[in-house]
Coordinates of C-alpha atoms in Angstrom, one line a residue:
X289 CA 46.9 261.3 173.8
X290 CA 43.7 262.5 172.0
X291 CA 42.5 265.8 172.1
X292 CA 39.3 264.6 174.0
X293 CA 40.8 262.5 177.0
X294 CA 40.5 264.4 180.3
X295 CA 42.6 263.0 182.7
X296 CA 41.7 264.2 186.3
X297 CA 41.6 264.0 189.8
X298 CA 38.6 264.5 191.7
X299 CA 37.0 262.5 194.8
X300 CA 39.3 259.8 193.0
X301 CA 40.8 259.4 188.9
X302 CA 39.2 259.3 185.8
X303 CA 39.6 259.6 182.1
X304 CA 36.9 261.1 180.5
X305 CA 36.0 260.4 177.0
X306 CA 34.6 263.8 175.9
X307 CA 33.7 262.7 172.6
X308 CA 32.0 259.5 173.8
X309 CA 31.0 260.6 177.1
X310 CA 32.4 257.2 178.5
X311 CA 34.5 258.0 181.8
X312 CA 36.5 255.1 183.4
X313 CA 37.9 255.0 187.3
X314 CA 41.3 254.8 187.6
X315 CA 43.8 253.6 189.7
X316 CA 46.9 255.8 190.6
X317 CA 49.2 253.7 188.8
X318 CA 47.0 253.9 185.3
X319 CA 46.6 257.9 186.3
X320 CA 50.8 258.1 186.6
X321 CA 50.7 256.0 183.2
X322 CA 48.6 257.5 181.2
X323 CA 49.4 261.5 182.4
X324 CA 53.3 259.9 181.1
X325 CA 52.2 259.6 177.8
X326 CA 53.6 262.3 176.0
X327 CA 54.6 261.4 172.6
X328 CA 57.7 259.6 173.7
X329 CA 58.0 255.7 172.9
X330 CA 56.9 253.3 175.5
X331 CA 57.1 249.9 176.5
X332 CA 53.2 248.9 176.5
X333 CA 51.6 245.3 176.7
X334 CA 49.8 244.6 173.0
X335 CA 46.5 244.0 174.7
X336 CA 46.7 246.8 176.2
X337 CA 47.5 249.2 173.7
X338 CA 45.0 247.3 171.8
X339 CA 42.2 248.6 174.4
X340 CA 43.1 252.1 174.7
X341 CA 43.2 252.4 171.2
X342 CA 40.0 250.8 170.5
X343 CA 38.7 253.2 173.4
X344 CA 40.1 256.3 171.5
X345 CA 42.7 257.4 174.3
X346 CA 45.3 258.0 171.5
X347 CA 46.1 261.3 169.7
X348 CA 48.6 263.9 169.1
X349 CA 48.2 265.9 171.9
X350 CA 49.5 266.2 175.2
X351 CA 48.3 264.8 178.1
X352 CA 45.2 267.0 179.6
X353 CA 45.1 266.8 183.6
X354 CA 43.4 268.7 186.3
X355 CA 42.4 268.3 189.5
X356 CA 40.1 269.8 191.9
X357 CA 41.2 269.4 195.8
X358 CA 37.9 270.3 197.5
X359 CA 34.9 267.6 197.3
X360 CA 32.4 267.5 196.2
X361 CA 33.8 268.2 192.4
X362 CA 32.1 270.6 190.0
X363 CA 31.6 268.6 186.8
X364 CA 29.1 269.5 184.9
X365 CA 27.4 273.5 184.1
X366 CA 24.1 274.1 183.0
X367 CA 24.8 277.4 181.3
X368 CA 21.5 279.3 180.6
X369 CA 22.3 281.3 177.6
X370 CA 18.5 282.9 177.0
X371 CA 15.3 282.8 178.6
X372 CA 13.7 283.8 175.4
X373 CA 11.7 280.8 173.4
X374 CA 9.7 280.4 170.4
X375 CA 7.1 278.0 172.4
X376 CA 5.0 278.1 175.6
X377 CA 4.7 275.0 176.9
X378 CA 2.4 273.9 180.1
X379 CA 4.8 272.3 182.2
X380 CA 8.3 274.3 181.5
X381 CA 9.8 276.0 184.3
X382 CA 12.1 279.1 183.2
X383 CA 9.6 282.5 182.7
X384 CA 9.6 283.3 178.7
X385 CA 12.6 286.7 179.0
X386 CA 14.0 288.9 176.5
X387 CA 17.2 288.1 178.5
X388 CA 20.7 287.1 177.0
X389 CA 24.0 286.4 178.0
X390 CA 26.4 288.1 177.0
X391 CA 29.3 287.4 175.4
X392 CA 32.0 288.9 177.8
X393 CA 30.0 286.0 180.4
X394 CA 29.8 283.3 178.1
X395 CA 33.8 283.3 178.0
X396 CA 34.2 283.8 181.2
X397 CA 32.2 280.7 182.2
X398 CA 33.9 278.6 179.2
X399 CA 37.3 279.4 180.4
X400 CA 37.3 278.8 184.3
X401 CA 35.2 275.8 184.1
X402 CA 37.8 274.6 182.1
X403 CA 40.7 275.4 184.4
X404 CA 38.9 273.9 186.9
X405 CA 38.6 270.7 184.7
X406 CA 34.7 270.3 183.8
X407 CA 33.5 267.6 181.9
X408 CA 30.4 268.6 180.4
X409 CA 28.8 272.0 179.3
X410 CA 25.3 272.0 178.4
X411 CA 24.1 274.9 176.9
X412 CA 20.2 275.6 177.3
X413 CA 17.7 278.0 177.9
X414 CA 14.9 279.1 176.7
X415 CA 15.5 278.0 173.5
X416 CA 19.2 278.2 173.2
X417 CA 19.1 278.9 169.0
X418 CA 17.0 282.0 169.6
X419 CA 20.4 283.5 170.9
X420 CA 21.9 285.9 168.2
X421 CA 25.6 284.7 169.9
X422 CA 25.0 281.3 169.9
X423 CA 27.1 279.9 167.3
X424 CA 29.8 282.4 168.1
X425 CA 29.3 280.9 171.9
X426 CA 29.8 277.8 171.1
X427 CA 32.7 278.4 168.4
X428 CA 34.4 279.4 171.9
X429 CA 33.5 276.9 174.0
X430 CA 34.9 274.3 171.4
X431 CA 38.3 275.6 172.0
X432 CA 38.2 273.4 174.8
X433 CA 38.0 269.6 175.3
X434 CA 35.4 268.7 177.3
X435 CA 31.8 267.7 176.0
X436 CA 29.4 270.1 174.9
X437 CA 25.3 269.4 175.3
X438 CA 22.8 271.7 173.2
X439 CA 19.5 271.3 174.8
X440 CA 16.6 272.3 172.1
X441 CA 13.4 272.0 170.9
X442 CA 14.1 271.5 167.1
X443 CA 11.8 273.7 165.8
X444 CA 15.0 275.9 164.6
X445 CA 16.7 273.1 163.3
X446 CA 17.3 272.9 159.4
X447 CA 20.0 271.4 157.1
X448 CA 22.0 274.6 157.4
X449 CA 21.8 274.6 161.5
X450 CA 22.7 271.3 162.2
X451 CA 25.9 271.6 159.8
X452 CA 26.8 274.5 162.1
X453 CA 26.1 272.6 165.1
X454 CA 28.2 269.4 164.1
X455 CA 31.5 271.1 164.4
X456 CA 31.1 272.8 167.8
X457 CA 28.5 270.5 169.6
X458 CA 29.5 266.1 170.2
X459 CA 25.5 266.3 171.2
X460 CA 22.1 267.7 170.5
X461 CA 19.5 266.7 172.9
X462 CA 15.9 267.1 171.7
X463 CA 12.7 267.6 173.9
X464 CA 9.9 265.1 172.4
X465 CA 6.7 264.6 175.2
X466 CA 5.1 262.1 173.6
X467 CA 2.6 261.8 170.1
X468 CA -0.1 263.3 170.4
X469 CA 0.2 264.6 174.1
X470 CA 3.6 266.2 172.3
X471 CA 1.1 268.9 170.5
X472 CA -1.3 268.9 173.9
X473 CA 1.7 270.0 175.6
X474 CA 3.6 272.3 173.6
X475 CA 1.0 272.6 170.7
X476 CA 3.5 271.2 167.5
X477 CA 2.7 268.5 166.1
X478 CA 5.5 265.1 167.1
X479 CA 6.1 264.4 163.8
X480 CA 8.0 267.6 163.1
X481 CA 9.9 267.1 165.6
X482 CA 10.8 263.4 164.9
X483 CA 11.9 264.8 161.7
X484 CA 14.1 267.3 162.9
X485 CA 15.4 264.6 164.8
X486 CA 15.8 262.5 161.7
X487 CA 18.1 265.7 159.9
X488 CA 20.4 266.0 163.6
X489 CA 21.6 262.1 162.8
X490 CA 22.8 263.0 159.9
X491 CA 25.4 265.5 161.6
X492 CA 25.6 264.7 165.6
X493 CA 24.9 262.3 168.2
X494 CA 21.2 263.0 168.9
X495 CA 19.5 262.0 172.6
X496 CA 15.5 262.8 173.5
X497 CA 14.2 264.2 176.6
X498 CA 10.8 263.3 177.3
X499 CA 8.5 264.3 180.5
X500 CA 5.6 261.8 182.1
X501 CA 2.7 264.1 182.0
X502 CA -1.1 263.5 181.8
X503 CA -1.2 263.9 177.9
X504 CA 1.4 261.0 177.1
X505 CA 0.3 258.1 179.7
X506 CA -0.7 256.0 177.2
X507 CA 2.0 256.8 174.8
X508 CA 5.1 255.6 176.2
X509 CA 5.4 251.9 175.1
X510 CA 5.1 253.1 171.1
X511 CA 7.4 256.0 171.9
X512 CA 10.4 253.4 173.2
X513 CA 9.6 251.6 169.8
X514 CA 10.0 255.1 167.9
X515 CA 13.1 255.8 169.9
X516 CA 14.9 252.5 168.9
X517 CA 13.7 253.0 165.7
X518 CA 15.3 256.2 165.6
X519 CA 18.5 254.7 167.0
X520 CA 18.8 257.9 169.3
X521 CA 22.2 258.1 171.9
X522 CA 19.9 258.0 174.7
X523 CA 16.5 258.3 175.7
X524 CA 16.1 260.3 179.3
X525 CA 12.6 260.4 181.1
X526 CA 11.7 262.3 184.1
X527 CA 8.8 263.5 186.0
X528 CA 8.4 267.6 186.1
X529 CA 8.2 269.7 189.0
X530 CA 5.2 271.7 187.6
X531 CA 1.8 273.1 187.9
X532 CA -0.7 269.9 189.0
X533 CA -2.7 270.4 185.8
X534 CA -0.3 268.5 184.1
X535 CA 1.1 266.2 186.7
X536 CA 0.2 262.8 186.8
X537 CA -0.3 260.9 189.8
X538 CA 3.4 259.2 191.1
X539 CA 2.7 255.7 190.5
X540 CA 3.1 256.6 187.1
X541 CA 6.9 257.9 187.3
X542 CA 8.0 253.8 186.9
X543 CA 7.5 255.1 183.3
X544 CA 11.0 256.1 184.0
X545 CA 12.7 252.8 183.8
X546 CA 11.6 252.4 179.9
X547 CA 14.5 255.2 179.4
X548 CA 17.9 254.5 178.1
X549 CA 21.6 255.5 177.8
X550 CA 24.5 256.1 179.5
X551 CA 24.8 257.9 182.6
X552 CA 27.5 259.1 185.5
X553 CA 27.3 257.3 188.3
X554 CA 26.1 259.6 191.0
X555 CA 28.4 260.0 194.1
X556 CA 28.6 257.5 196.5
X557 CA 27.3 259.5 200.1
X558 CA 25.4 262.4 198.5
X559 CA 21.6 263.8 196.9
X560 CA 20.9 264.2 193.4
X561 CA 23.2 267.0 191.6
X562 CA 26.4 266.5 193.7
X563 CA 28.6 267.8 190.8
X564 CA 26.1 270.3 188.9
X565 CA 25.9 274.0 188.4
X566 CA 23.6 276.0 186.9
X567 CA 24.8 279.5 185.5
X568 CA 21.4 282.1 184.7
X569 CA 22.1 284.8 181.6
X570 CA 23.4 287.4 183.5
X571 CA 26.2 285.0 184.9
X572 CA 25.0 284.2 188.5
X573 CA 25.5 280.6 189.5
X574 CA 23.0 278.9 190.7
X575 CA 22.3 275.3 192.0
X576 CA 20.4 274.5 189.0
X577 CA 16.8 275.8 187.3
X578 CA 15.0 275.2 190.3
X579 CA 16.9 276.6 193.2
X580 CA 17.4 280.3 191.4
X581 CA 19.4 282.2 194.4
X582 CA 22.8 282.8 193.5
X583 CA 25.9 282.2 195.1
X584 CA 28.2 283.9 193.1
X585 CA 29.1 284.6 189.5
X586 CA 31.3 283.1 186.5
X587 CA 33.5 285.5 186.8
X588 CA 34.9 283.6 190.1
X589 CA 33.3 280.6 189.2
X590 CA 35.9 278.0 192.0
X591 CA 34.3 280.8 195.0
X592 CA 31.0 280.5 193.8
X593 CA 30.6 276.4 193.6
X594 CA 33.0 276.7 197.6
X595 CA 29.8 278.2 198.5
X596 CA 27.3 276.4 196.6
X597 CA 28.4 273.1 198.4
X598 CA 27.9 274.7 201.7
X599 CA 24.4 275.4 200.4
X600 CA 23.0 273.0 197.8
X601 CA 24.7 269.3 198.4
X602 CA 23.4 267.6 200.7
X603 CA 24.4 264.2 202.2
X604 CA 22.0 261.4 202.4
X605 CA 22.9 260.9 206.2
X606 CA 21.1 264.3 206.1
X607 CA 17.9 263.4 204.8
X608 CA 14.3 262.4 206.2
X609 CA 14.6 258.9 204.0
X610 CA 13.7 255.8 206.1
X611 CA 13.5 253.3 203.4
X612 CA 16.4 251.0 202.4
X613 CA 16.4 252.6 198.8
X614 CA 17.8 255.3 199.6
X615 CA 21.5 254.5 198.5
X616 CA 20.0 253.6 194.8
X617 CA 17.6 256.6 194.5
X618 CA 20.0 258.7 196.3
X619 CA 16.8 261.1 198.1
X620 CA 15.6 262.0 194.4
X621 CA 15.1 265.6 193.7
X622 CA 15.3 268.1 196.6
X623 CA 13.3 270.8 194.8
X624 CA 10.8 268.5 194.1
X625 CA 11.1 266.9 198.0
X626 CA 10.5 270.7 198.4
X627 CA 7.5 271.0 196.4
X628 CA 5.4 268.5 197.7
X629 CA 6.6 268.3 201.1
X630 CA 7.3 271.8 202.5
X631 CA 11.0 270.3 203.6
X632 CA 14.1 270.2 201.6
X633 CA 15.5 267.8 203.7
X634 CA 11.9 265.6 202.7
X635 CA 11.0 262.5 200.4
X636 CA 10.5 262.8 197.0
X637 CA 7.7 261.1 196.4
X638 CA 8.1 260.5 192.8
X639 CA 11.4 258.4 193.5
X640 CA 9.1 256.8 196.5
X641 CA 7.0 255.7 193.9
X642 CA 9.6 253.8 191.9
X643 CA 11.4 252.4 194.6
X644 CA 8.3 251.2 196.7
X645 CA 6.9 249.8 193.6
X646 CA 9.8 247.4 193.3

């Protein structure tokens, strides 16, 4: 099997593509088949060996299963490795720290979200390359399989870096808020960061994260040209949870559909985030960047998400959602919901938008 096939058994069983960040649902038949697949010889129909091959199942390594036997499954950690940044931008979130993780943390967290068979780690911040660790952080967090996500704002980025990044990282997602409303935002100018961009292809898969704000309205049909141009992995819009100045009103979040790229289906029942964690510098796990109170530590990372599901996923049966969208926009963002509405159990109005727009 290859190195970066995850076979596991969550709510039900997948193979996970860690270097494509494909996964496929499986039947417990494929599951028994492919977790058989050992190195010894067997009998295997052409056009199927033909698929899995093509699919990049195949390696010369042994087959990689896990399972997780309470549900909803943690999947994917957010891993805050700094608060510290090298920009101040209008609409960001996290408070500009001195604060970094430590390195006793980081492979603590690498290590038992592993054994408890995590797909995805994406590694922000801050500004995740102002870490003095960082390379050593993710040197570790490559000694196992499953993807890893650098979240950044490029302005670090040079021929040198994104060698370094290539052999730990299978993805580099880059922040770029529009053209001009790019500089109004986070005062740099877009083209330095397209060419950053530009260098990252070179080495890595590359994706961009762009938020609707007031400054980039007008912007986004010439920024899904650039992107294309660019031939980016994806291309992932949303609408922040911010300070009004730079909110635009919610009609304008159908922006979000012009987006592109692959994505996990979420699960089938639940609220946004079902299978996310977020982890703060100091090692406290969190729901994610919004929801900062902590429910336990890396250190005991399985007793921390037990208690983050009693906490932080909600079903949709739960929520104050009338409308017949709501299995498609599965209740939106509950910090936003939150925000606007006083109730965490509330509409988003920003997925309201998109949907009633339809």
């Amino acid at each position: 099997m290859s190195k970066r096939l995850l076979l596991r058994r969550f709510e039900k069983a997948y193979a996970y593509n860690a270097k494509t960040d494909y996964i496929y649902e499986l039947d417990e038949e494929a599951l028994s088949f492919l977790t058989s697949l050992d190195g010894r010889e067997v009998e295997i129909e052409e056009e199927l060996y033909e698929y899995l091959k093509e699919e990049g199942f195949f390696g010369n390594s042994l087959p990689d299963f896990k399972e997780q036997k309470e549900f909803p499954s943690l999947r994917y950690l957010l891993v805050h490795v700094t608060y510290n940044c090298n920009l101040k931008c209008e609409h960001c979130y996290v408070e500009r720290k001195n604060v970094f993780m430590s390195r006793e943390v980081f492979e603590a967290l690498a290590r038992n979200f592993y054994e408890m068979g995590g797909l995805k780690l994406i590694v922000t911040g801050g500004e995740p390359l102002t870490h003095p660790e960082i390379f050593d952080f993710l040197r570790e967090a490559r000694r196992y399989p499953y993807r890893i996500v650098l979240l950044t704002n490029g302005l670090l980025i040079d021929e040198r870096i994104a060698r370094k990044l290539s052999k730990f990282v299978d993805e580099v997602q880059i922040s770029l808020d529009g053209l001009e409303g790019h500089k109004m935002l986070r005062g740099v100018d877009y083209r330095v960061v397209v060419e950053k961009i530009k260098l990252l292809k070179e080495f890595v898969d590359v994706s961009v994260a762009t938020m609707i704000t007031k400054y980039n309205l007008e912007e986004f049909e010439k920024m899904k040209t650039l992107m294309e141009s660019l031939d980016v992995k994806s291309w992932n819009i949303d609408f922040p949870s911010c300070s009004e100045e730079v909110v635009p009103d919610f009609d304008k979040a159908s922006l979000i559909s012009l987006g592109f790229g692959e994505a996990h289906e979420a699960e089938e029942g639940y609220s946004c985030g079902t299978h996310l964690a977020s982890v703060t510098p100091k090692g406290e796990v969190t729901k994610c960047g919004f929801f900062e109170d902590a429910v336990g530590d890396v250190f005991n990372l399985e007793e921390a998400w037990s208690e983050l599901r009693k906490k932080y996923i909600w079903r949709l049966s739960e929520l104050k959602c009338e409308c017949d969208f709501v299995e498609k926009c599965r209740g939106g963002c509950r910090y936003r919901a939150l925000h606007y509405s006083g109730d965490i159990f509330g509409e988003d109005p920003v997925m309201c938008a998109i949907f009633k727009a339809r």
